[in-house]
Amino acid sequence: MKTVAQILRSKPDQTVYTITPTASVFDAVKLMAEKSIGALVVMAEQQVVGIITERDYARKIILMARSSKDTPVRDIMTSAVMYVRPDQASEECMVLMTENRLRHLPVMEGGKLIGLVSIGDLVKDIISEQKFMIQQLEHYITGERG
C-alpha cells in the first residue's frame, strides 16, 4: 500500500480548495461546482476549522428549506474534522473513511494543511495497484521476463 504522501504526489491537481467560515454556502457550492470537487476545507486564520461537502448542502440547506445565499458556511460545516498525516498508509485512510462514512480527509503535517485525499483518490490507487499485480502475475504465468 502507498502512503498518503505518495497518493498526493500522484494527483494531477494537488490544489486544496478552501473557504472561510463566514462565506455564504452559495459561494461554497459555486466553488465546488466550478472546480468539480465535492468538498472544501474551511479555514480561519491559517487553521482548519471545518469541512463543507455537497452532502452538507443537500441535507442542511435543501432539505431544511434554508437559503444558501443567507447561510454562512460555519452554520452547516462539520467542525470535528478527521485528518491524516502524509506518512499514513492508504489502507488506514480507507478504514477511517469506511468506519466514519467520510469521503474526504484533509492531510496535515506540523499543524499545516498540505493536501486532501478523497475516496476517489484511494480507489484509483487500489485499481492501479491491482492492475500492476495482474500484469506481474500474467508475466509470471507466461514466463515473460520484464
PDB file of C-alpha atoms in Angstrom:
ATOM      1  CA  MET A   1       0.000   0.000   0.000  1.00  0.00           C
ATOM      2  CA  LYS A   2       1.106   3.531  -0.732  1.00  0.00           C
ATOM      3  CA  THR A   3       1.426   6.331   1.766  1.00  0.00           C
ATOM      4  CA  VAL A   4      -0.817   9.383   1.736  1.00  0.00           C
ATOM      5  CA  ALA A   5       2.182  11.457   0.555  1.00  0.00           C
ATOM      6  CA  GLN A   6       2.606   9.175  -2.488  1.00  0.00           C
ATOM      7  CA  ILE A   7      -1.091   9.415  -3.314  1.00  0.00           C
ATOM      8  CA  LEU A   8      -0.980  13.215  -3.058  1.00  0.00           C
ATOM      9  CA  ARG A   9       2.018  13.333  -5.425  1.00  0.00           C
ATOM     10  CA  SER A  10       0.175  11.204  -7.986  1.00  0.00           C
ATOM     11  CA  LYS A  11      -2.832  13.543  -8.139  1.00  0.00           C
ATOM     12  CA  PRO A  12      -2.881  15.629 -11.339  1.00  0.00           C
ATOM     13  CA  ASP A  13      -4.222  18.643  -9.415  1.00  0.00           C
ATOM     14  CA  GLN A  14      -2.808  18.912  -5.909  1.00  0.00           C
ATOM     15  CA  THR A  15      -4.605  22.159  -5.107  1.00  0.00           C
ATOM     16  CA  VAL A  16      -6.604  22.142  -1.879  1.00  0.00           C
ATOM     17  CA  TYR A  17      -9.581  24.441  -2.240  1.00  0.00           C
ATOM     18  CA  THR A  18     -10.601  26.280   0.896  1.00  0.00           C
ATOM     19  CA  ILE A  19     -13.252  28.725   2.054  1.00  0.00           C
ATOM     20  CA  THR A  20     -13.797  30.860   5.128  1.00  0.00           C
ATOM     21  CA  PRO A  21     -16.484  30.117   7.725  1.00  0.00           C
ATOM     22  CA  THR A  22     -18.126  33.488   7.038  1.00  0.00           C
ATOM     23  CA  ALA A  23     -18.546  32.879   3.295  1.00  0.00           C
ATOM     24  CA  SER A  24     -22.034  32.013   2.102  1.00  0.00           C
ATOM     25  CA  VAL A  25     -22.975  28.413   1.434  1.00  0.00           C
ATOM     26  CA  PHE A  26     -23.928  29.585  -2.066  1.00  0.00           C
ATOM     27  CA  ASP A  27     -20.311  30.681  -2.690  1.00  0.00           C
ATOM     28  CA  ALA A  28     -19.041  27.354  -1.346  1.00  0.00           C
ATOM     29  CA  VAL A  29     -21.307  25.332  -3.635  1.00  0.00           C
ATOM     30  CA  LYS A  30     -20.442  27.587  -6.574  1.00  0.00           C
ATOM     31  CA  LEU A  31     -16.705  26.990  -5.988  1.00  0.00           C
ATOM     32  CA  MET A  32     -17.235  23.225  -5.672  1.00  0.00           C
ATOM     33  CA  ALA A  33     -19.174  23.217  -8.957  1.00  0.00           C
ATOM     34  CA  GLU A  34     -16.520  25.329 -10.758  1.00  0.00           C
ATOM     35  CA  LYS A  35     -13.706  23.032  -9.609  1.00  0.00           C
ATOM     36  CA  SER A  36     -15.708  19.773  -9.955  1.00  0.00           C
ATOM     37  CA  ILE A  37     -14.999  18.810  -6.362  1.00  0.00           C
ATOM     38  CA  GLY A  38     -17.184  17.550  -3.537  1.00  0.00           C
ATOM     39  CA  ALA A  39     -15.696  19.301  -0.511  1.00  0.00           C
ATOM     40  CA  LEU A  40     -13.930  22.420   0.699  1.00  0.00           C
ATOM     41  CA  VAL A  41     -11.727  22.737   3.745  1.00  0.00           C
ATOM     42  CA  VAL A  42     -12.911  25.611   5.929  1.00  0.00           C
ATOM     43  CA  MET A  43     -10.004  27.790   7.085  1.00  0.00           C
ATOM     44  CA  ALA A  44      -9.845  30.672   9.548  1.00  0.00           C
ATOM     45  CA  GLU A  45      -6.517  32.407  10.188  1.00  0.00           C
ATOM     46  CA  GLN A  46      -4.462  29.587   8.631  1.00  0.00           C
ATOM     47  CA  GLN A  47      -6.219  26.957  10.792  1.00  0.00           C
ATOM     48  CA  VAL A  48      -8.559  24.185   9.654  1.00  0.00           C
ATOM     49  CA  VAL A  49     -11.859  24.842  11.421  1.00  0.00           C
ATOM     50  CA  GLY A  50     -14.138  22.580   9.411  1.00  0.00           C
ATOM     51  CA  ILE A  51     -15.073  20.925   6.158  1.00  0.00           C
ATOM     52  CA  ILE A  52     -18.128  21.518   3.986  1.00  0.00           C
ATOM     53  CA  THR A  53     -19.358  18.944   1.486  1.00  0.00           C
ATOM     54  CA  GLU A  54     -22.073  18.571  -1.107  1.00  0.00           C
ATOM     55  CA  ARG A  55     -23.751  16.225   1.356  1.00  0.00           C
ATOM     56  CA  ASP A  56     -23.851  19.027   3.968  1.00  0.00           C
ATOM     57  CA  TYR A  57     -25.524  21.263   1.398  1.00  0.00           C
ATOM     58  CA  ALA A  58     -28.116  18.660   0.435  1.00  0.00           C
ATOM     59  CA  ARG A  59     -29.022  17.750   3.996  1.00  0.00           C
ATOM     60  CA  LYS A  60     -28.663  21.056   5.831  1.00  0.00           C
ATOM     61  CA  ILE A  61     -29.792  23.572   3.212  1.00  0.00           C
ATOM     62  CA  ILE A  62     -32.022  21.915   0.614  1.00  0.00           C
ATOM     63  CA  LEU A  63     -33.896  19.528   2.918  1.00  0.00           C
ATOM     64  CA  MET A  64     -34.343  22.210   5.581  1.00  0.00           C
ATOM     65  CA  ALA A  65     -35.516  24.816   3.045  1.00  0.00           C
ATOM     66  CA  ARG A  66     -32.776  27.282   4.018  1.00  0.00           C
ATOM     67  CA  SER A  67     -31.286  29.911   1.758  1.00  0.00           C
ATOM     68  CA  SER A  68     -27.752  29.140   0.595  1.00  0.00           C
ATOM     69  CA  LYS A  69     -27.121  32.838  -0.041  1.00  0.00           C
ATOM     70  CA  ASP A  70     -28.117  33.844   3.500  1.00  0.00           C
ATOM     71  CA  THR A  71     -26.483  30.960   5.383  1.00  0.00           C
ATOM     72  CA  PRO A  72     -22.790  31.165   6.307  1.00  0.00           C
ATOM     73  CA  VAL A  73     -20.596  28.109   5.845  1.00  0.00           C
ATOM     74  CA  ARG A  74     -19.981  27.890   9.632  1.00  0.00           C
ATOM     75  CA  ASP A  75     -23.686  27.066  10.167  1.00  0.00           C
ATOM     76  CA  ILE A  76     -23.560  23.816   8.193  1.00  0.00           C
ATOM     77  CA  MET A  77     -19.882  22.760   8.123  1.00  0.00           C
ATOM     78  CA  THR A  78     -18.593  19.763  10.030  1.00  0.00           C
ATOM     79  CA  SER A  79     -16.286  21.152  12.718  1.00  0.00           C
ATOM     80  CA  ALA A  80     -14.898  17.901  14.116  1.00  0.00           C
ATOM     81  CA  VAL A  81     -12.589  17.240  11.173  1.00  0.00           C
ATOM     82  CA  MET A  82     -10.779  13.925  10.977  1.00  0.00           C
ATOM     83  CA  TYR A  83      -7.450  14.152   9.207  1.00  0.00           C
ATOM     84  CA  VAL A  84      -4.446  12.018   8.297  1.00  0.00           C
ATOM     85  CA  ARG A  85      -0.690  12.524   8.153  1.00  0.00           C
ATOM     86  CA  PRO A  86       1.361  12.095   4.964  1.00  0.00           C
ATOM     87  CA  ASP A  87       3.171   9.024   6.342  1.00  0.00           C
ATOM     88  CA  GLN A  88      -0.029   7.060   6.935  1.00  0.00           C
ATOM     89  CA  ALA A  89      -0.946   4.174   4.634  1.00  0.00           C
ATOM     90  CA  SER A  90      -3.789   4.434   2.161  1.00  0.00           C
ATOM     91  CA  GLU A  91      -5.304   1.392   3.869  1.00  0.00           C
ATOM     92  CA  GLU A  92      -5.620   3.406   7.115  1.00  0.00           C
ATOM     93  CA  CYS A  93      -7.472   6.118   5.191  1.00  0.00           C
ATOM     94  CA  MET A  94      -9.898   3.568   3.773  1.00  0.00           C
ATOM     95  CA  VAL A  95     -10.627   2.237   7.272  1.00  0.00           C
ATOM     96  CA  LEU A  96     -11.198   5.770   8.638  1.00  0.00           C
ATOM     97  CA  MET A  97     -13.441   6.697   5.740  1.00  0.00           C
ATOM     98  CA  THR A  98     -15.454   3.482   5.894  1.00  0.00           C
ATOM     99  CA  GLU A  99     -15.931   3.467   9.662  1.00  0.00           C
ATOM    100  CA  ASN A 100     -16.856   7.159   9.802  1.00  0.00           C
ATOM    101  CA  ARG A 101     -18.740   7.418   6.489  1.00  0.00           C
ATOM    102  CA  LEU A 102     -16.369  10.074   5.129  1.00  0.00           C
ATOM    103  CA  ARG A 103     -15.431  10.858   1.555  1.00  0.00           C
ATOM    104  CA  HIS A 104     -12.642  13.371   2.181  1.00  0.00           C
ATOM    105  CA  LEU A 105      -9.704  13.550   4.584  1.00  0.00           C
ATOM    106  CA  PRO A 106      -7.501  16.616   4.965  1.00  0.00           C
ATOM    107  CA  VAL A 107      -3.789  15.821   5.183  1.00  0.00           C
ATOM    108  CA  MET A 108      -1.979  17.684   7.954  1.00  0.00           C
ATOM    109  CA  GLU A 109       1.719  17.967   8.704  1.00  0.00           C
ATOM    110  CA  GLY A 110       3.100  20.028  11.548  1.00  0.00           C
ATOM    111  CA  GLY A 111      -0.280  21.658  12.103  1.00  0.00           C
ATOM    112  CA  LYS A 112      -0.480  22.792   8.458  1.00  0.00           C
ATOM    113  CA  LEU A 113      -2.882  21.660   5.748  1.00  0.00           C
ATOM    114  CA  ILE A 114      -0.834  20.085   2.937  1.00  0.00           C
ATOM    115  CA  GLY A 115      -3.441  18.182   0.950  1.00  0.00           C
ATOM    116  CA  LEU A 116      -6.781  16.455   0.717  1.00  0.00           C
ATOM    117  CA  VAL A 117      -7.423  12.823  -0.177  1.00  0.00           C
ATOM    118  CA  SER A 118     -10.790  11.666  -1.415  1.00  0.00           C
ATOM    119  CA  ILE A 119     -12.312   8.219  -1.576  1.00  0.00           C
ATOM    120  CA  GLY A 120     -11.867   8.515  -5.355  1.00  0.00           C
ATOM    121  CA  ASP A 121      -8.109   9.047  -4.951  1.00  0.00           C
ATOM    122  CA  LEU A 122      -7.872   5.901  -2.828  1.00  0.00           C
ATOM    123  CA  VAL A 123      -9.995   3.787  -5.158  1.00  0.00           C
ATOM    124  CA  LYS A 124      -7.927   4.947  -8.151  1.00  0.00           C
ATOM    125  CA  ASP A 125      -4.760   3.898  -6.290  1.00  0.00           C
ATOM    126  CA  ILE A 126      -6.172   0.471  -5.390  1.00  0.00           C
ATOM    127  CA  ILE A 127      -7.217  -0.158  -9.010  1.00  0.00           C
ATOM    128  CA  SER A 128      -3.752   0.876 -10.217  1.00  0.00           C
ATOM    129  CA  GLU A 129      -2.054  -1.481  -7.757  1.00  0.00           C
ATOM    130  CA  GLN A 130      -4.353  -4.345  -8.745  1.00  0.00           C
ATOM    131  CA  LYS A 131      -3.667  -3.790 -12.467  1.00  0.00           C
ATOM    132  CA  PHE A 132       0.065  -3.861 -11.784  1.00  0.00           C
ATOM    133  CA  MET A 133      -0.262  -7.069  -9.751  1.00  0.00           C
ATOM    134  CA  ILE A 134      -2.312  -8.721 -12.511  1.00  0.00           C
ATOM    135  CA  GLN A 135       0.325  -7.780 -15.104  1.00  0.00           C
ATOM    136  CA  GLN A 136       3.074  -9.231 -12.933  1.00  0.00           C
ATOM    137  CA  LEU A 137       1.132 -12.463 -12.451  1.00  0.00           C
ATOM    138  CA  GLU A 138       0.402 -12.705 -16.186  1.00  0.00           C
ATOM    139  CA  HIS A 139       4.115 -12.267 -16.954  1.00  0.00           C
ATOM    140  CA  TYR A 140       4.986 -14.935 -14.395  1.00  0.00           C
ATOM    141  CA  ILE A 141       2.432 -17.380 -15.788  1.00  0.00           C
ATOM    142  CA  THR A 142       3.518 -16.908 -19.397  1.00  0.00           C
ATOM    143  CA  GLY A 143       7.193 -16.982 -18.472  1.00  0.00           C
ATOM    144  CA  GLU A 144       7.947 -13.480 -19.783  1.00  0.00           C
ATOM    145  CA  ARG A 145      10.724 -11.576 -18.091  1.00  0.00           C
ATOM    146  CA  GLY A 146      10.135  -7.848 -17.695  1.00  0.00           C
TER     147      GLY A 146
END
